Every structure is written in structure tokens, then in C-alpha cells.
Short mmCIF file of C-alpha atoms and ligand atoms in Angstrom, two decimals:
data_model
loop_
_atom_site.label_atom_id
_atom_site.label_comp_id
_atom_site.label_asym_id
_atom_site.label_seq_id
_atom_site.Cartn_x
_atom_site.Cartn_y
_atom_site.Cartn_z
CA MET Q 212 112.58 100.52 124.89
CA ALA Q 213 113.37 98.10 127.62
CA PHE Q 214 111.62 96.37 130.61
CA LEU Q 215 113.83 97.19 133.99
CA VAL Q 216 113.19 96.60 137.77
CA GLN Q 217 114.48 99.60 139.76
CA LYS Q 218 115.33 98.81 143.19
CA PHE Q 219 115.58 101.26 146.10
CA GLY Q 220 117.39 100.95 149.09
CA GLY Q 221 116.68 102.28 152.79
CA THR Q 222 118.91 105.24 152.81
CA SER Q 223 117.81 106.15 148.83
CA VAL Q 224 113.67 106.64 150.45
CA GLY Q 225 114.94 107.78 154.04
CA ASP Q 226 113.02 111.11 153.98
CA LEU Q 227 109.85 112.40 151.82
CA ASP Q 228 112.80 114.89 149.63
CA ARG Q 229 114.42 111.57 148.98
CA ILE Q 230 111.36 109.62 147.85
CA ARG Q 231 110.53 112.53 145.72
CA ASN Q 232 113.84 112.20 144.30
CA VAL Q 233 113.19 108.47 143.64
CA ALA Q 234 110.06 109.37 142.00
CA ALA Q 235 111.28 111.58 139.21
CA LYS Q 236 114.14 109.47 138.67
CA VAL Q 237 111.43 106.37 137.95
CA LYS Q 238 108.95 109.02 135.77
CA ALA Q 239 112.33 110.30 133.97
CA ALA Q 240 112.85 106.90 132.98
CA ARG Q 241 109.07 105.94 132.20
CA ASP Q 242 109.51 108.86 130.04
CA GLN Q 243 111.97 107.56 127.84
CA GLY Q 244 109.77 104.82 127.02
CA HIS Q 245 110.45 102.03 129.74
CA ARG Q 246 108.79 99.99 131.50
CA ILE Q 247 109.11 100.14 135.15
CA VAL Q 248 108.40 98.11 137.84
CA VAL Q 249 109.92 99.67 141.10
CA VAL Q 250 111.04 97.43 144.05
CA VAL Q 251 112.07 99.73 147.40
CA SER Q 252 112.99 98.87 151.06
CA ALA Q 253 111.66 100.64 154.49
CA MET Q 254 112.70 104.02 154.98
CA GLY Q 255 116.41 103.90 156.30
CA GLY Q 256 116.71 103.07 159.96
CA GLU Q 257 113.03 101.92 160.22
CA THR Q 258 113.30 98.06 160.28
CA ASN Q 259 116.28 98.23 162.94
CA ARG Q 260 113.80 100.48 164.86
CA LEU Q 261 111.08 97.48 164.62
CA VAL Q 262 113.34 95.29 165.57
CA ASP Q 263 114.40 97.43 168.71
CA LEU Q 264 110.39 97.63 169.68
CA ALA Q 265 109.89 94.19 169.45
CA ARG Q 266 112.90 93.29 171.50
CA SER Q 267 112.40 95.64 174.18
CA VAL Q 268 108.82 93.72 174.79
CA ASN Q 269 111.10 90.53 174.49
CA PRO Q 270 114.37 89.79 173.65
CA GLN Q 271 112.91 86.79 171.48
CA PRO Q 272 109.97 87.84 169.78
CA LEU Q 273 108.07 84.88 167.75
CA PRO Q 274 109.51 84.98 164.49
CA ARG Q 275 105.59 85.01 163.21
CA GLU Q 276 105.04 88.39 164.55
CA MET Q 277 108.41 89.66 163.84
CA ASP Q 278 107.43 89.30 160.01
CA VAL Q 279 104.07 90.87 160.32
CA LEU Q 280 106.07 94.13 162.22
CA LEU Q 281 108.64 94.38 159.65
CA ALA Q 282 106.92 93.95 156.72
CA THR Q 283 104.77 97.47 157.71
CA GLY Q 284 108.43 99.17 156.88
CA GLU Q 285 107.94 98.40 153.55
CA GLN Q 286 104.10 98.76 153.22
CA VAL Q 287 104.87 102.56 154.11
CA SER Q 288 107.39 103.17 151.50
CA ILE Q 289 105.52 101.43 148.76
CA ALA Q 290 102.58 104.05 149.21
CA LEU Q 291 104.46 107.33 149.88
CA LEU Q 292 106.15 106.60 146.65
CA ALA Q 293 103.22 105.75 144.87
CA ILE Q 294 101.70 109.08 146.14
CA ALA Q 295 105.05 110.96 144.74
CA LEU Q 296 104.70 109.34 141.44
CA ASP Q 297 101.34 110.18 141.01
CA THR Q 298 101.88 113.90 142.39
CA LEU Q 299 104.48 114.19 139.53
CA GLY Q 300 101.83 112.82 137.34
CA CYS Q 301 103.01 109.40 136.51
CA PRO Q 302 100.49 106.77 137.21
CA ALA Q 303 101.42 104.27 139.83
CA ARG Q 304 100.21 101.40 142.33
CA SER Q 305 101.80 100.15 145.37
CA TYR Q 306 101.60 96.15 146.08
CA THR Q 307 102.72 94.56 149.25
CA GLY Q 308 104.76 90.97 148.93
CA ALA Q 309 100.94 89.64 149.49
CA GLN Q 310 99.51 91.37 147.10
CA VAL Q 311 101.24 91.02 144.44
CA ARG Q 312 101.71 87.17 145.36
CA ILE Q 313 104.95 86.80 146.04
CA THR Q 314 104.66 83.35 148.04
CA THR Q 315 107.60 81.91 150.12
CA ASN Q 316 108.02 78.92 152.17
CA ASN Q 317 106.97 79.49 155.82
CA ALA Q 318 110.50 79.83 157.37
CA HIS Q 319 109.41 83.14 159.27
CA THR Q 320 112.39 85.99 159.17
CA LYS Q 321 114.42 84.10 156.56
CA ALA Q 322 111.63 82.69 153.74
CA ARG Q 323 112.80 81.55 150.48
CA ILE Q 324 110.28 82.63 147.41
CA THR Q 325 108.61 79.89 145.75
CA ASN Q 326 106.80 81.83 143.29
CA ILE Q 327 105.37 85.23 141.87
CA ASP Q 328 102.57 85.72 139.81
CA LYS Q 329 103.21 87.86 137.01
CA ASP Q 330 99.69 88.42 136.07
CA PRO Q 331 98.52 91.43 137.67
CA ILE Q 332 101.65 93.10 137.48
CA MET Q 333 101.88 92.63 133.38
CA ALA Q 334 98.39 93.93 133.44
CA ASP Q 335 99.34 96.99 134.85
CA LEU Q 336 102.36 97.56 132.70
CA ALA Q 337 99.87 97.30 129.95
CA ALA Q 338 97.88 100.17 131.30
CA GLY Q 339 101.02 102.25 131.35
CA LYS Q 340 101.52 102.00 134.92
CA VAL Q 341 104.56 101.84 137.18
CA VAL Q 342 104.17 99.06 139.56
CA VAL Q 343 106.13 99.55 143.05
CA VAL Q 344 106.37 96.27 145.02
CA ALA Q 345 107.31 96.12 148.60
CA GLY Q 346 110.76 94.50 149.31
CA PHE Q 347 111.55 91.98 151.40
CA GLN Q 348 108.21 90.34 152.11
CA GLY Q 349 106.02 87.62 151.04
CA ILE Q 350 103.05 85.44 151.57
CA SER Q 351 103.43 81.48 152.29
CA ASP Q 352 100.98 78.85 151.21
CA ASP Q 353 98.99 79.08 154.76
CA GLY Q 354 98.49 83.12 153.80
CA ASN Q 355 101.19 84.52 156.69
CA ILE Q 356 103.14 87.28 156.31
CA THR Q 357 106.87 86.51 155.56
CA THR Q 358 110.24 88.28 155.53
CA LEU Q 359 113.19 87.21 153.46
CA GLY Q 360 116.08 88.21 155.66
CA ARG Q 361 117.88 91.27 156.21
CA GLY Q 362 118.71 93.04 152.79
CA GLY Q 363 115.96 91.07 151.26
CA SER Q 364 114.80 93.73 149.49
CA ASP Q 365 117.60 93.14 146.54
CA THR Q 366 116.43 88.96 146.40
CA THR Q 367 112.91 90.78 145.42
CA ALA Q 368 114.03 92.58 143.00
CA VAL Q 369 115.99 90.08 140.97
CA ALA Q 370 113.34 87.18 141.55
CA LEU Q 371 110.83 89.78 140.23
CA ALA Q 372 113.29 90.55 137.30
CA SER Q 373 113.30 87.09 136.33
CA ALA Q 374 109.91 86.12 137.09
CA LEU Q 375 109.17 88.89 134.80
CA GLY Q 376 111.63 88.43 132.01
CA ALA Q 377 113.10 91.91 132.49
CA ASP Q 378 116.16 93.29 130.68
CA GLU Q 379 117.72 94.28 133.56
CA CYS Q 380 117.74 94.71 137.68
CA GLN Q 381 119.18 97.43 138.74
CA ILE Q 382 120.29 98.06 142.47
CA PHE Q 383 120.14 101.52 143.36
CA THR Q 384 121.82 102.76 146.25
CA ASP Q 385 123.91 104.80 148.45
CA VAL Q 386 127.47 104.04 146.61
CA GLU Q 387 128.00 104.08 143.18
CA GLY Q 388 128.65 100.29 142.91
CA VAL Q 389 130.80 97.07 144.27
CA TYR Q 390 134.25 98.68 145.29
CA THR Q 391 136.73 97.09 145.95
CA SER Q 392 136.62 97.23 149.75
CA ASP Q 393 133.76 98.70 151.42
CA PRO Q 394 133.84 102.57 150.59
CA ARG Q 395 133.23 103.80 154.52
CA VAL Q 396 136.60 101.92 156.06
CA VAL Q 397 139.05 102.10 153.00
CA PRO Q 398 138.44 105.44 151.19
CA GLU Q 399 140.58 104.46 148.56
CA ALA Q 400 138.71 101.74 147.46
CA ARG Q 401 138.16 101.69 143.63
CA LEU Q 402 134.81 101.32 142.03
CA LEU Q 403 134.51 97.98 140.00
CA ASN Q 404 133.04 98.26 136.52
CA GLU Q 405 132.31 94.38 136.82
CA ILE Q 406 132.84 91.27 139.24
CA THR Q 407 131.58 87.89 138.55
CA HIS Q 408 128.70 86.02 140.26
CA GLU Q 409 130.81 83.78 142.22
CA GLU Q 410 133.13 86.36 143.29
CA MET Q 411 130.23 88.99 144.39
CA LEU Q 412 128.45 85.75 145.74
CA GLU Q 413 132.00 85.38 148.24
CA LEU Q 414 132.46 89.01 149.19
CA ALA Q 415 128.46 88.93 150.28
CA SER Q 416 128.86 86.45 152.23
CA LEU Q 417 132.42 87.40 153.99
CA GLY Q 418 130.47 90.58 155.04
CA ALA Q 419 130.11 93.03 152.05
CA LYS Q 420 126.29 93.67 152.39
CA VAL Q 421 125.99 96.06 149.13
CA LEU Q 422 123.89 93.10 148.04
CA GLN Q 423 122.28 90.29 149.73
CA ILE Q 424 123.43 86.41 149.04
CA ARG Q 425 120.29 85.45 148.23
CA ALA Q 426 119.89 88.04 144.94
CA VAL Q 427 123.38 87.14 144.09
CA GLU Q 428 122.44 83.26 143.73
CA PHE Q 429 119.41 84.01 141.94
CA ALA Q 430 120.79 86.52 139.30
CA SER Q 431 123.62 84.00 138.77
CA LYS Q 432 121.40 80.78 138.36
CA TYR Q 433 118.25 82.22 136.37
CA ASN Q 434 120.75 84.53 134.07
CA VAL Q 435 119.25 87.96 135.39
CA PRO Q 436 121.63 91.22 134.24
CA LEU Q 437 122.05 92.56 137.58
CA ARG Q 438 123.89 95.82 137.80
CA VAL Q 439 124.74 98.02 140.73
CA LEU Q 440 124.45 101.78 140.65
CA SER Q 441 123.78 105.04 142.77
CA THR Q 442 120.86 106.71 143.37
CA PHE Q 443 122.52 110.29 144.08
CA VAL Q 444 125.28 110.11 141.47
CA GLU Q 445 124.98 109.45 137.49
CA GLY Q 446 127.05 106.48 136.31
CA GLU Q 447 127.52 102.86 134.82
CA GLY Q 448 127.61 101.37 138.31
CA THR Q 449 128.90 97.78 138.60
CA HIS Q 450 127.76 95.07 136.30
CA ILE Q 451 127.28 91.46 138.00
CA ILE Q 452 128.60 89.38 135.23
CA PRO Q 453 129.09 85.30 134.36
CA GLU Q 454 132.82 84.79 134.47
CA GLU Q 455 132.81 83.83 130.70
CA GLN Q 456 131.95 87.71 129.82
CA LEU Q 457 134.81 89.47 131.98
CA MET Q 458 137.25 91.58 129.97
CA GLU Q 459 139.87 91.73 132.43
CA GLN Q 460 140.82 89.41 135.17
CA PRO Q 461 142.28 90.92 138.36
CA LEU Q 462 143.98 88.50 140.79
CA ILE Q 463 141.97 90.14 143.44
CA SER Q 464 138.55 91.72 143.47
CA GLY Q 465 138.38 92.78 146.60
CA VAL Q 466 138.69 92.68 150.69
CA ALA Q 467 135.87 91.82 152.53
CA PHE Q 468 135.74 92.34 156.48
CA ASN Q 469 132.85 91.26 159.12
CA ARG Q 470 133.09 91.08 163.05
CA ASP Q 471 130.18 88.62 163.07
CA GLU Q 472 132.10 85.98 164.52
CA ALA Q 473 133.11 84.41 167.70
CA LYS Q 474 135.78 81.98 168.11
CA ILE Q 475 135.79 79.04 170.71
CA THR Q 476 138.55 76.55 171.65
CA ILE Q 477 138.11 73.24 173.17
CA CYS Q 478 141.50 71.82 174.61
CA GLY Q 479 142.77 68.91 175.78
CA VAL Q 480 140.40 66.26 173.86
CA PRO Q 481 141.03 62.78 174.05
CA ASP Q 482 142.22 62.13 170.08
CA LYS Q 483 139.97 59.53 169.07
CA PRO Q 484 137.71 58.83 166.29
CA GLY Q 485 133.96 60.45 166.46
CA ILE Q 486 135.84 63.46 168.57
CA ALA Q 487 134.79 65.92 166.13
CA PHE Q 488 131.38 65.12 165.88
CA SER Q 489 130.90 64.79 169.27
CA VAL Q 490 131.95 68.37 169.89
CA LEU Q 491 129.99 70.14 167.16
CA GLY Q 492 126.99 67.47 166.94
CA PRO Q 493 125.49 69.70 169.76
CA ILE Q 494 126.11 72.76 168.09
CA ALA Q 495 124.94 71.43 165.07
CA GLU Q 496 121.50 70.30 166.78
CA ALA Q 497 120.67 73.28 168.63
CA ASN Q 498 120.77 75.01 164.78
CA ILE Q 499 123.86 77.10 165.30
CA GLU Q 500 126.08 77.21 161.79
CA VAL Q 501 129.65 76.56 162.18
CA ASP Q 502 131.98 78.42 159.93
CA MET Q 503 135.75 78.37 160.32
CA ILE Q 504 137.04 74.87 162.09
CA VAL Q 505 140.54 73.96 163.09
CA GLN Q 506 142.10 70.83 164.87
CA ASN Q 507 145.28 70.38 166.07
CA VAL Q 508 146.70 67.28 167.67
CA SER Q 509 149.31 67.77 170.71
CA ALA Q 510 152.08 65.24 171.86
CA ASP Q 511 150.18 63.68 174.45
CA ASP Q 512 147.54 62.43 172.30
CA LYS Q 513 145.00 65.01 173.05
CA THR Q 514 143.72 67.41 170.71
CA ASP Q 515 142.73 71.07 170.76
CA MET Q 516 139.73 72.29 168.14
CA THR Q 517 138.45 75.87 167.36
CA PHE Q 518 135.75 77.01 165.80
CA THR Q 519 133.66 80.08 165.02
CA VAL Q 520 130.32 80.47 165.07
CA HIS Q 521 127.89 83.69 164.50
CA ARG Q 522 128.41 86.07 167.83
CA ASN Q 523 124.31 85.73 168.35
CA ASP Q 524 124.91 82.03 168.91
CA PHE Q 525 128.36 82.56 170.95
CA ASP Q 526 126.93 82.45 174.21
CA THR Q 527 124.28 79.43 173.78
CA ALA Q 528 127.36 77.50 172.16
CA MET Q 529 129.83 78.44 174.91
CA THR Q 530 127.33 77.08 177.07
CA LEU Q 531 126.90 73.71 175.03
CA LEU Q 532 130.29 73.10 174.85
CA GLU Q 533 130.88 73.65 178.44
CA LYS Q 534 128.78 70.60 178.92
CA THR Q 535 130.45 68.63 176.39
CA ALA Q 536 134.00 68.83 177.91
CA ARG Q 537 132.20 68.00 181.37
CA ASP Q 538 131.08 64.64 179.43
CA MET Q 539 134.24 64.19 177.39
CA ASP Q 540 137.10 65.04 180.22
CA ALA Q 541 138.36 67.66 178.13
CA GLU Q 542 140.48 69.94 179.46
CA GLU Q 543 139.38 73.64 178.93
CA VAL Q 544 136.68 75.53 177.42
CA THR Q 545 137.71 79.06 176.14
CA GLY Q 546 136.17 81.72 173.99
CA ASP Q 547 136.49 85.14 172.33
CA ASN Q 548 134.00 87.41 170.69
CA ARG Q 549 136.18 90.00 169.83
CA ILE Q 550 137.56 88.61 166.88
CA ALA Q 551 137.19 90.02 162.90
CA LYS Q 552 137.38 88.35 159.50
CA ILE Q 553 139.21 89.51 157.09
CA SER Q 554 139.11 87.73 153.87
CA LEU Q 555 140.39 88.51 149.79
CA VAL Q 556 138.38 87.22 147.24
CA GLY Q 557 139.30 86.91 143.37
CA VAL Q 558 138.65 84.09 140.57
CA GLY Q 559 142.49 85.10 139.53
CA MET Q 560 143.48 83.12 142.71
CA ARG Q 561 142.75 80.07 140.91
CA SER Q 562 145.48 80.47 138.64
CA HIS Q 563 148.44 82.40 140.91
CA ALA Q 564 150.39 80.98 143.28
CA GLY Q 565 151.84 83.01 146.32
CA ILE Q 566 148.79 85.27 147.14
CA ALA Q 567 148.31 83.49 150.89
CA SER Q 568 152.07 83.75 151.68
CA LYS Q 569 151.89 87.56 150.47
CA MET Q 570 148.48 88.04 152.62
CA PHE Q 571 150.53 86.61 155.66
CA GLU Q 572 153.51 88.68 154.95
CA THR Q 573 151.44 91.86 154.95
CA LEU Q 574 149.93 91.34 158.12
CA ALA Q 575 152.97 90.28 159.58
CA ALA Q 576 154.76 93.57 158.65
CA GLU Q 577 151.86 95.44 160.46
CA SER Q 578 152.47 93.05 163.30
CA ILE Q 579 149.09 91.72 162.92
CA ASN Q 580 148.56 88.26 164.69
CA ILE Q 581 146.51 85.48 162.65
CA GLN Q 582 144.64 83.33 164.91
CA MET Q 583 142.73 81.15 162.23
CA ILE Q 584 143.09 80.51 158.54
CA SER Q 585 140.65 79.02 155.98
CA THR Q 586 140.77 78.90 151.94
CA SER Q 587 138.34 77.80 149.15
CA GLU Q 588 139.24 77.87 145.22
CA ILE Q 589 139.05 82.32 145.03
CA LYS Q 590 138.98 83.02 148.62
CA ILE Q 591 141.42 83.25 151.77
CA SER Q 592 140.02 83.99 154.88
CA VAL Q 593 141.86 85.14 158.39
CA VAL Q 594 140.66 85.77 161.92
CA VAL Q 595 142.37 88.40 163.82
CA ASP Q 596 141.81 90.34 166.79
CA GLU Q 597 138.74 92.98 165.90
CA LYS Q 598 141.01 96.25 166.96
CA TYR Q 599 143.54 95.15 164.26
CA MET Q 600 140.83 94.90 161.51
CA GLU Q 601 140.76 98.32 159.73
CA LEU Q 602 144.44 98.50 159.78
CA GLY Q 603 144.73 94.92 158.30
CA VAL Q 604 141.91 95.75 155.33
CA ARG Q 605 143.64 98.76 154.71
CA ALA Q 606 146.87 96.97 154.53
CA LEU Q 607 146.04 94.40 152.50
CA HIS Q 608 144.04 96.45 150.10
CA ALA Q 609 147.26 98.69 149.18
CA ALA Q 610 149.32 95.45 149.11
CA PHE Q 611 147.44 94.14 146.18
CA GLY Q 612 147.15 97.32 144.20
CA LEU Q 613 143.83 98.05 144.75
CA ASN Q 614 144.04 101.22 145.84
CA GLU Q 615 142.69 104.05 143.50
CA SER Q 616 145.87 105.65 143.06
CA ALA Q 617 147.57 102.26 141.74
CA ALA Q 618 144.80 101.66 139.47
CA GLN Q 619 145.72 105.32 137.82
CA ALA Q 620 149.78 104.76 137.89
P1 ADP B 802 120.58 99.64 150.76
O1 ADP B 802 119.95 100.23 152.12
O2 ADP B 802 120.68 100.14 149.15
O3 ADP B 802 120.22 98.20 150.42
P2 ADP B 802 123.02 98.74 151.98
O4 ADP B 802 123.43 99.70 153.24
O5 ADP B 802 121.98 97.80 151.88
O6 ADP B 802 121.81 99.69 151.06
O7 ADP B 802 124.31 98.50 150.90
C1 ADP B 802 124.95 99.51 150.68
C2 ADP B 802 126.57 99.62 151.66
O8 ADP B 802 127.10 98.50 151.59
C3 ADP B 802 127.29 100.79 151.29
O9 ADP B 802 126.71 101.82 151.81
C4 ADP B 802 128.71 100.12 151.75
O10 ADP B 802 129.05 100.79 152.61
C5 ADP B 802 128.43 98.82 151.92
N1 ADP B 802 129.50 97.93 151.31
C6 ADP B 802 130.32 97.03 151.97
N2 ADP B 802 130.67 96.53 150.87
C7 ADP B 802 130.96 97.05 149.74
C8 ADP B 802 131.62 96.91 148.63
N3 ADP B 802 132.57 96.22 148.39
N4 ADP B 802 131.21 97.71 147.82
C9 ADP B 802 130.08 98.63 147.90
N5 ADP B 802 129.65 99.09 149.45
C10 ADP B 802 130.07 97.88 150.00
N1 LIG B 803 114.21 96.56 155.47
C1 LIG B 803 114.80 95.47 155.16
C2 LIG B 803 116.25 95.55 156.20
O1 LIG B 803 116.37 96.89 156.29
C3 LIG B 803 114.91 94.95 154.12
C4 LIG B 803 116.26 95.29 152.95
O2 LIG B 803 116.27 96.94 153.31
O3 LIG B 803 116.37 95.12 151.86
O4 LIG B 803 116.82 94.31 156.01
MG1 MG B 804 120.76 96.34 151.46
#
């Protein structure tokens, strides 16, 4: 008999039949004697629909009102699931984030959980009920509804599992677990039995949206046993574990990619101390996050600097940089928002040389030009033209022996 937090994502509760399917799964687990807290997302597509509604009224809606709006998606699915459970003869109670007192700071649309009041949940569980909690939402100390950022139901689930002391947090989704790359783009991708927290964190940060970054951070920090598995297909799924528990250590665990960034270059800046600050200071002041940065010195004591920002911030960053360029007497500012970032991730990189050169060789063989490179202890990322993203990802996936067929050979 275990104490489980089971989270079901948007596709898993996408229509009434799927909600009934989730109810049957939850009931089956409860009938085996497990205590179950369920976290659900909004029905598939609903959060996007709400975002579009708000943006049609105002392209930059107020964050507080956005949270009031977006939180409705999850409120619908918790109630429907509780009704479906009750219909199957399984007593259940649904709770919004505010009702169950998931308190957060007041950073609307990207709030962080500060506390969870576990008593009401434990009381319901003790009375034999299944507790259904709305993912993605909380309440700030001043009583406002908040949301935790897109994909935030994963974080609700892990935070609840941690606060309640559950035996495991199970993230049920529309694929069988974490794969060596997104199986929708790389059909040859292989299901991983296990992956370390650190690798999962890198994959999530670099574009693999199968788990929200914050959920992985939480699981790692508070030692929450975490597993990703399918709502629709029986299987063991993928365990997210500390590195010490790793059974095998592959060189590369996965290939991640995203099209979320844009690249900006300022050319012909006089090369002297303080240049990086002058260029990037105004960008930081506008709350725009900079990811990769490359600086080159050219022969005539002038320097070029290239950096990437989120695509949503591209226009603002370009305008700010054009002003900086005029103030600094720089030669030119250029931008490109048709780029993609491809990354290799693996703890095995720590002890192996030559991975970067093999990556570059593989891309060269496909005639893919590398525009920027960045590395850390367990990852290498390159920026390429977005039209070569899929080709590059699949070539690297094969070259590093990650294909399903390579594993069986
Ligand atoms: P949910 O609605 O259940 O939260 P998400 O859409 O947020 O589901 O996350 C699951 C999706 O993540 C999959 O459908 C898959 O396309 C995508 N994905 C990206 N990278 C990976 C990966 N490495 N392994 C598994 N899924 C991945
Ligand atoms: N419904 C929210 C979203 O679409 C939260 C989640 O699904 O985790 O981002
Ligand atoms: Mg998700």
C-alpha cells in the first residue's frame, strides 16, 4: 500500500472519455489500497485558447487578470474528474489551488510555491476519499489567484508529493516516459528507463517540455521519487533519479532542441573595458534574459558581440540595441529570429573528450552551418538555421548511437 501523487496532463484529460479513463485508472489504484492525490491540468488546448482570448482583447494583458483567467481551465477538469470518480463509486473531492492553500509569492504568471497546507488533504485521505487538486495554480499571501508558468501542473504535483511525504510522484502523460529525444520529431528515439535529475533539468531547460524545469528542481532538492509514464499504455516509464543511483552511464542521454530564441549581433563596437556591460546593461534592465553570448575582437580594435534572447523579446531587444549602437558609435546591429538551438546532454561528457568535435563533424557532414556554440559540464549547444533543426537533431541522434535500432544491435 503506497501513498501516491498522480498527475494527468492536458491530453490525458482532453475529452470526457479520457476523463472517464483517468477516473478508472485512479479508482483501480485506490482499490488496490493506495492513498491517492490526483493533480490535473486543464483539458488539452484550453490554456492556449484562454491565452488567445485575452490577447485578442489586449496583446499585453495584465498578469493578474491573466492568472484569474488561466486558472479556470484547471477548475473545470478537477470538477469533471471528481464527478467521474464519484460516478464510478469512488468518493472524491476536488480543490482549487486557493482552497487547498497552495500559497505562492505574487509573481503573476510565474509564481513560486511558498507553502502547502497539508491538513485538509490528509483529513480527506484518512476518510477514504481521493483528493483531486488543480495543477498550475495557487494563491498569494494577499489573496490573489496566481499561476506557476506554462507546464506548471508538474510542479504542483511534485510540490504536493514533497509536502505530503508521498512515496512517489507519477507524471502521467501522452508518451511512455522520457525519451532520448522528442519522439514526435525523432521517431527512432528510445525510451529511457532512468535519467538523472541534472540531465533532466538540462533537457527541460533546453526545450524538452515533458517536465517543467521547476518540477525537476523541486524533486532534486527535496528528494521526491519522480516518474514519467503513459496514461494510455501500460509500462514502467522513466525514473528521474540522483546520479549516485544510476545503473548504466551512457555517454549522451538525449538531444534537445528549441526554436524559442532569436540572435542579435552588434558589430564594430570600440574594444575597451565596460563594453559588454554597455551593450547588455539596457537589455537586463528591461528584464530580458540573455542566453548565449559570443564576443570577437577584430583586427582594427573593434569588437563584435552576438547574443540570444527569447523570441518574444526580440523586437524590444533590437530597439534597445539600436539605441545603444547609436550612443556607442557602433557600426551595425543585425538580428535573426529564424534560428534553432540543438543540444546534447549527458553526465558521461564529464569523463569523455571528443564529444564536441564529433558533434561538429556530424553537422558538417550534413552541410549544417554552426552559428554559435556554448558548453557546460554536461551539455553542448549549437545555434543553427531553424530550417536545419530536424535534420541536425536526427543526424546527431543517430551519430551518438541513440537510435532504437542501435540499442538493440
Ligand atoms: P502534458 O500535457 O501531459 O503535461 P506535455 O505536452 O507537457 O504533456 O509533455 C509531453 C510531450 O513532451 C510529449 O508529447 C513530447 O512530444 C514532448 N517531449 C519533448 N521532448 C521529449 C522527450 N525527450 N521525451 C519525451 N517527451 C518529450
Ligand atoms: N494548463 C497549463 C498549461 O497548459 C499547465 C499544465 O498543463 O501543466 O501550461
Ligand atoms: Mg506538461
